[in-house]
């Protein structure tokens, strides 16, 4: 062992330096491809090549790395496949903004040159992401890295598009879509963020044709679209307007007659009960227009300025037009009132501008048949299991209410839609290869929504549509880890596309994690300026500290609050492990390593206890990892390492190792063995520091990355030793509590008398006198079944013994009586609580027999303590009366 290499304090930068490169050089992250091993695969949620990874990404990859590192150690043939997303709108917007700084637009460059610029951007930021992955220590197989625009993915995308088109599940049509006037592209519903903004209801008069001085009053939040009105509508059963149905109004400002129609879409209880119908600028109005065969009049350009059909308002920005229209209506006496209001308005997720409902010809996926398959699959053995389970219903609800998916985007960066239009006939050809006479055809200029390609990620990255070995061996994947905010964007789409094209679910499990919020509980965002760069955190606290914080705050589906205090505590915990390891290395000597461990029969109670506690820890951590309860697993590990191993076991070994006349081979072996085992348990969470320490006891040529994961060893399970040790620890803690309450420091020796309840307890305590001496510092230690006591003592009653400490001159009888009365009252309350619980028929019927037995065992303990405290209290009172 090379304990001289370990510094006196944990220094993360020194520990982490070079390790990732060593792991890559040894190829430890690649699948074993052992045919006897069970495969276990994860595909990374591909980050966008738009910039640096944020703290949410760090959380995401930490959880995946923990899973894959544990499975690798457990002997699975593990594949964690990395990759990145081209992120159509987001990446194009970034590159266009960069060009704008040079006074250029994409149109100045042309499509081919612009796309080359975007590829240059991609290469630069992909390298940045890989560097960040390395800093996070993630154990992906880079030899299989994929990109959503690579050649293989493009082949898969084209095949899926063509097959869906041939099945009638992709179609081209004119519909109201979400339009981003800045990026000038269509958006899916999920790319629209709704924000509450200050707006208004504008109440307007529309004159009734042929009826001088008669009007209907309509209310709208978007008066600029009134120029495209082609009807006003009332409810067919609204008695107020029955007589007007079939008549016409004159559309103000443009003086065009439009009909008054009846449609059940109108809510007669809302507003005036009369609504304007603008089929080209509102999705609901579009449907009303279809039912009544109304014309569709689009009054805006693609950049949201008013077009020629808007008359004198042509060229005005939509919001400038709104102001001018209201001013003109007011001047004509047609503005009734303006009601200020706060309402939800859609904004582009990528550019931030207000989205415009816009009539446009786009490509769509017909979602109902695909959704029905996904819904049905959740009733089969091939279902996807969500963690936490509530997201299963979230998924189903969305699939049951899904709308057709607009998949075309008016961009240059992305998968160009494999469709061609005949230059003369207008015929549409859709195919994986271009037409045989390309000179007669024009290629569709639009590209596909980014989510179209990422929906194929679990199987396209494995080589589909070609039947490659990876697809046969590693698909379906085992676990997807992702944030709950993209269950609709991505998770659901992967499920229905995988079922459609492979006949299988894309993954067995979906672990949904929450969002990282700031200390005040706010979502991290650029606008708030509260974002945290994970690389800065690593520079300050180390990667393992960040990973421990993220893992320990992790409960499926829950958000986490960023906390520098918790990161400092994580560093402190690692420093505790570091110092414990240094103690072990210094005390076992340079000739000790994993191969020389000899755990003999000459074990102390502490030896037996720590080995038994280790088995419980292995069992609990493994079980909790399987349930993705990483926060709970972390707490189990923390308490075992900090409390059991460091604070108790190591301290107890200091007592036995002081005896230089013995070799202490067993105790030294157990020190190393337990250290080795908990380092392996910790490795998936803290890869760097565990490797550093483990190589001190296993050799520099080995790696903990591929070491076997701990398994429960039945021969070390020892309930008797655990119970005995817990009694001993309870006694030591009680003595220290008494000293603390009496303001008697541990450094001051004080006589200690212990009244054991039986011979077995007396034997146990006698056998471990050395520990009581070390941890309690008695001047004289008496352990008897019935020790003679001085008059003035302070006492503590345990279920197996009573502790007495003569403190003449340091305590008043009145104070001790008062303390004993409080103890007795607490015991009375506990006994009463258990009696009520056991008397409850529902509890006895529903609770497992083990739980009922445990409650009864507690009651018996409390009764023993109650008797002993009552006797001692009577003695104290008698002594007080005798004074």
mmCIF file with all atom_site columns, N, CA and C in Angstrom, residues 548 551-552 573 621 624-625 629-641 682 685:
data_model
loop_
_atom_site.group_PDB
_atom_site.id
_atom_site.type_symbol
_atom_site.label_atom_id
_atom_site.label_alt_id
_atom_site.label_comp_id
_atom_site.label_asym_id
_atom_site.label_entity_id
_atom_site.label_seq_id
_atom_site.pdbx_PDB_ins_code
_atom_site.Cartn_x
_atom_site.Cartn_y
_atom_site.Cartn_z
_atom_site.occupancy
_atom_site.B_iso_or_equiv
_atom_site.pdbx_formal_charge
_atom_site.auth_seq_id
_atom_site.auth_comp_id
_atom_site.auth_asym_id
_atom_site.auth_atom_id
_atom_site.pdbx_PDB_model_num
ATOM 1  N N  . UNK A 1 548 ? -22.363 13.742 -5.608 1.00 0.00 ? 548 UNK A N  1
ATOM 2  C CA . UNK A 1 548 ? -22.984 13.324 -4.344 1.00 0.00 ? 548 UNK A CA 1
ATOM 3  C C  . UNK A 1 548 ? -24.181 14.213 -4.012 1.00 0.00 ? 548 UNK A C  1
ATOM 4  N N  . UNK A 1 551 ? -26.982 13.257 -6.460 1.00 0.00 ? 551 UNK A N  1
ATOM 5  C CA . UNK A 1 551 ? -27.522 11.926 -6.169 1.00 0.00 ? 551 UNK A CA 1
ATOM 6  C C  . UNK A 1 551 ? -28.320 11.934 -4.871 1.00 0.00 ? 551 UNK A C  1
ATOM 7  N N  . UNK A 1 552 ? -27.799 12.635 -3.879 1.00 0.00 ? 552 UNK A N  1
ATOM 8  C CA . UNK A 1 552 ? -28.432 12.612 -2.567 1.00 0.00 ? 552 UNK A CA 1
ATOM 9  C C  . UNK A 1 552 ? -29.719 13.415 -2.528 1.00 0.00 ? 552 UNK A C  1
ATOM 10 N N  . UNK A 1 573 ? -17.883 15.314 3.652  1.00 0.00 ? 573 UNK A N  1
ATOM 11 C CA . UNK A 1 573 ? -18.110 13.871 3.754  1.00 0.00 ? 573 UNK A CA 1
ATOM 12 C C  . UNK A 1 573 ? -16.983 13.110 3.046  1.00 0.00 ? 573 UNK A C  1
ATOM 13 N N  . UNK A 1 621 ? -28.637 -0.732 -0.056 1.00 0.00 ? 621 UNK A N  1
ATOM 14 C CA . UNK A 1 621 ? -28.200 0.122  -1.171 1.00 0.00 ? 621 UNK A CA 1
ATOM 15 C C  . UNK A 1 621 ? -28.547 -0.529 -2.508 1.00 0.00 ? 621 UNK A C  1
ATOM 16 N N  . UNK A 1 624 ? -32.320 -0.218 -3.055 1.00 0.00 ? 624 UNK A N  1
ATOM 17 C CA . UNK A 1 624 ? -32.725 1.158  -3.341 1.00 0.00 ? 624 UNK A CA 1
ATOM 18 C C  . UNK A 1 624 ? -32.263 1.606  -4.725 1.00 0.00 ? 624 UNK A C  1
ATOM 19 N N  . UNK A 1 625 ? -31.080 1.161  -5.148 1.00 0.00 ? 625 UNK A N  1
ATOM 20 C CA . UNK A 1 625 ? -30.621 1.468  -6.510 1.00 0.00 ? 625 UNK A CA 1
ATOM 21 C C  . UNK A 1 625 ? -31.572 0.850  -7.534 1.00 0.00 ? 625 UNK A C  1
ATOM 22 N N  . UNK A 1 629 ? -34.108 4.819  -6.045 1.00 0.00 ? 629 UNK A N  1
ATOM 23 C CA . UNK A 1 629 ? -34.225 5.682  -4.864 1.00 0.00 ? 629 UNK A CA 1
ATOM 24 C C  . UNK A 1 629 ? -32.817 6.071  -4.412 1.00 0.00 ? 629 UNK A C  1
ATOM 25 N N  . UNK A 1 630 ? -32.162 6.887  -5.237 1.00 0.00 ? 630 UNK A N  1
ATOM 26 C CA . UNK A 1 630 ? -30.750 7.189  -5.006 1.00 0.00 ? 630 UNK A CA 1
ATOM 27 C C  . UNK A 1 630 ? -30.532 8.049  -3.764 1.00 0.00 ? 630 UNK A C  1
ATOM 28 N N  . UNK A 1 631 ? -31.465 8.930  -3.478 1.00 0.00 ? 631 UNK A N  1
ATOM 29 C CA . UNK A 1 631 ? -31.336 9.755  -2.276 1.00 0.00 ? 631 UNK A CA 1
ATOM 30 C C  . UNK A 1 631 ? -31.331 8.892  -1.023 1.00 0.00 ? 631 UNK A C  1
ATOM 31 N N  . UNK A 1 632 ? -32.232 7.907  -0.980 1.00 0.00 ? 632 UNK A N  1
ATOM 32 C CA . UNK A 1 632 ? -32.286 6.995  0.164  1.00 0.00 ? 632 UNK A CA 1
ATOM 33 C C  . UNK A 1 632 ? -31.038 6.130  0.233  1.00 0.00 ? 632 UNK A C  1
ATOM 34 N N  . UNK A 1 633 ? -30.574 5.656  -0.915 1.00 0.00 ? 633 UNK A N  1
ATOM 35 C CA . UNK A 1 633 ? -29.337 4.861  -0.952 1.00 0.00 ? 633 UNK A CA 1
ATOM 36 C C  . UNK A 1 633 ? -28.171 5.679  -0.414 1.00 0.00 ? 633 UNK A C  1
ATOM 37 N N  . UNK A 1 634 ? -28.115 6.953  -0.786 1.00 0.00 ? 634 UNK A N  1
ATOM 38 C CA . UNK A 1 634 ? -27.059 7.835  -0.298 1.00 0.00 ? 634 UNK A CA 1
ATOM 39 C C  . UNK A 1 634 ? -27.100 8.000  1.204  1.00 0.00 ? 634 UNK A C  1
ATOM 40 N N  . UNK A 1 635 ? -28.303 8.126  1.743  1.00 0.00 ? 635 UNK A N  1
ATOM 41 C CA . UNK A 1 635 ? -28.427 8.281  3.202  1.00 0.00 ? 635 UNK A CA 1
ATOM 42 C C  . UNK A 1 635 ? -27.959 7.020  3.935  1.00 0.00 ? 635 UNK A C  1
ATOM 43 N N  . UNK A 1 636 ? -28.294 5.866  3.382  1.00 0.00 ? 636 UNK A N  1
ATOM 44 C CA . UNK A 1 636 ? -27.839 4.602  3.982  1.00 0.00 ? 636 UNK A CA 1
ATOM 45 C C  . UNK A 1 636 ? -26.316 4.544  3.989  1.00 0.00 ? 636 UNK A C  1
ATOM 46 N N  . UNK A 1 637 ? -25.708 4.875  2.853  1.00 0.00 ? 637 UNK A N  1
ATOM 47 C CA . UNK A 1 637 ? -24.250 4.859  2.755  1.00 0.00 ? 637 UNK A CA 1
ATOM 48 C C  . UNK A 1 637 ? -23.613 5.871  3.699  1.00 0.00 ? 637 UNK A C  1
ATOM 49 N N  . UNK A 1 638 ? -24.194 7.052  3.737  1.00 0.00 ? 638 UNK A N  1
ATOM 50 C CA . UNK A 1 638 ? -23.645 8.122  4.587  1.00 0.00 ? 638 UNK A CA 1
ATOM 51 C C  . UNK A 1 638 ? -23.600 7.673  6.043  1.00 0.00 ? 638 UNK A C  1
ATOM 52 N N  . UNK A 1 639 ? -24.707 7.144  6.538  1.00 0.00 ? 639 UNK A N  1
ATOM 53 C CA . UNK A 1 639 ? -24.760 6.759  7.954  1.00 0.00 ? 639 UNK A CA 1
ATOM 54 C C  . UNK A 1 639 ? -23.850 5.575  8.253  1.00 0.00 ? 639 UNK A C  1
ATOM 55 N N  . UNK A 1 640 ? -23.754 4.652  7.300  1.00 0.00 ? 640 UNK A N  1
ATOM 56 C CA . UNK A 1 640 ? -22.849 3.529  7.530  1.00 0.00 ? 640 UNK A CA 1
ATOM 57 C C  . UNK A 1 640 ? -21.406 4.006  7.582  1.00 0.00 ? 640 UNK A C  1
ATOM 58 N N  . UNK A 1 641 ? -21.009 4.819  6.620  1.00 0.00 ? 641 UNK A N  1
ATOM 59 C CA . UNK A 1 641 ? -19.604 5.245  6.531  1.00 0.00 ? 641 UNK A CA 1
ATOM 60 C C  . UNK A 1 641 ? -19.254 6.210  7.657  1.00 0.00 ? 641 UNK A C  1
ATOM 61 N N  . UNK A 1 682 ? -19.875 2.953  -3.189 1.00 0.00 ? 682 UNK A N  1
ATOM 62 C CA . UNK A 1 682 ? -19.856 4.397  -3.451 1.00 0.00 ? 682 UNK A CA 1
ATOM 63 C C  . UNK A 1 682 ? -19.451 4.739  -4.870 1.00 0.00 ? 682 UNK A C  1
ATOM 64 N N  . UNK A 1 685 ? -21.494 6.589  -7.536 1.00 0.00 ? 685 UNK A N  1
ATOM 65 C CA . UNK A 1 685 ? -21.815 7.984  -7.221 1.00 0.00 ? 685 UNK A CA 1
ATOM 66 C C  . UNK A 1 685 ? -20.564 8.843  -7.266 1.00 0.00 ? 685 UNK A C  1
#
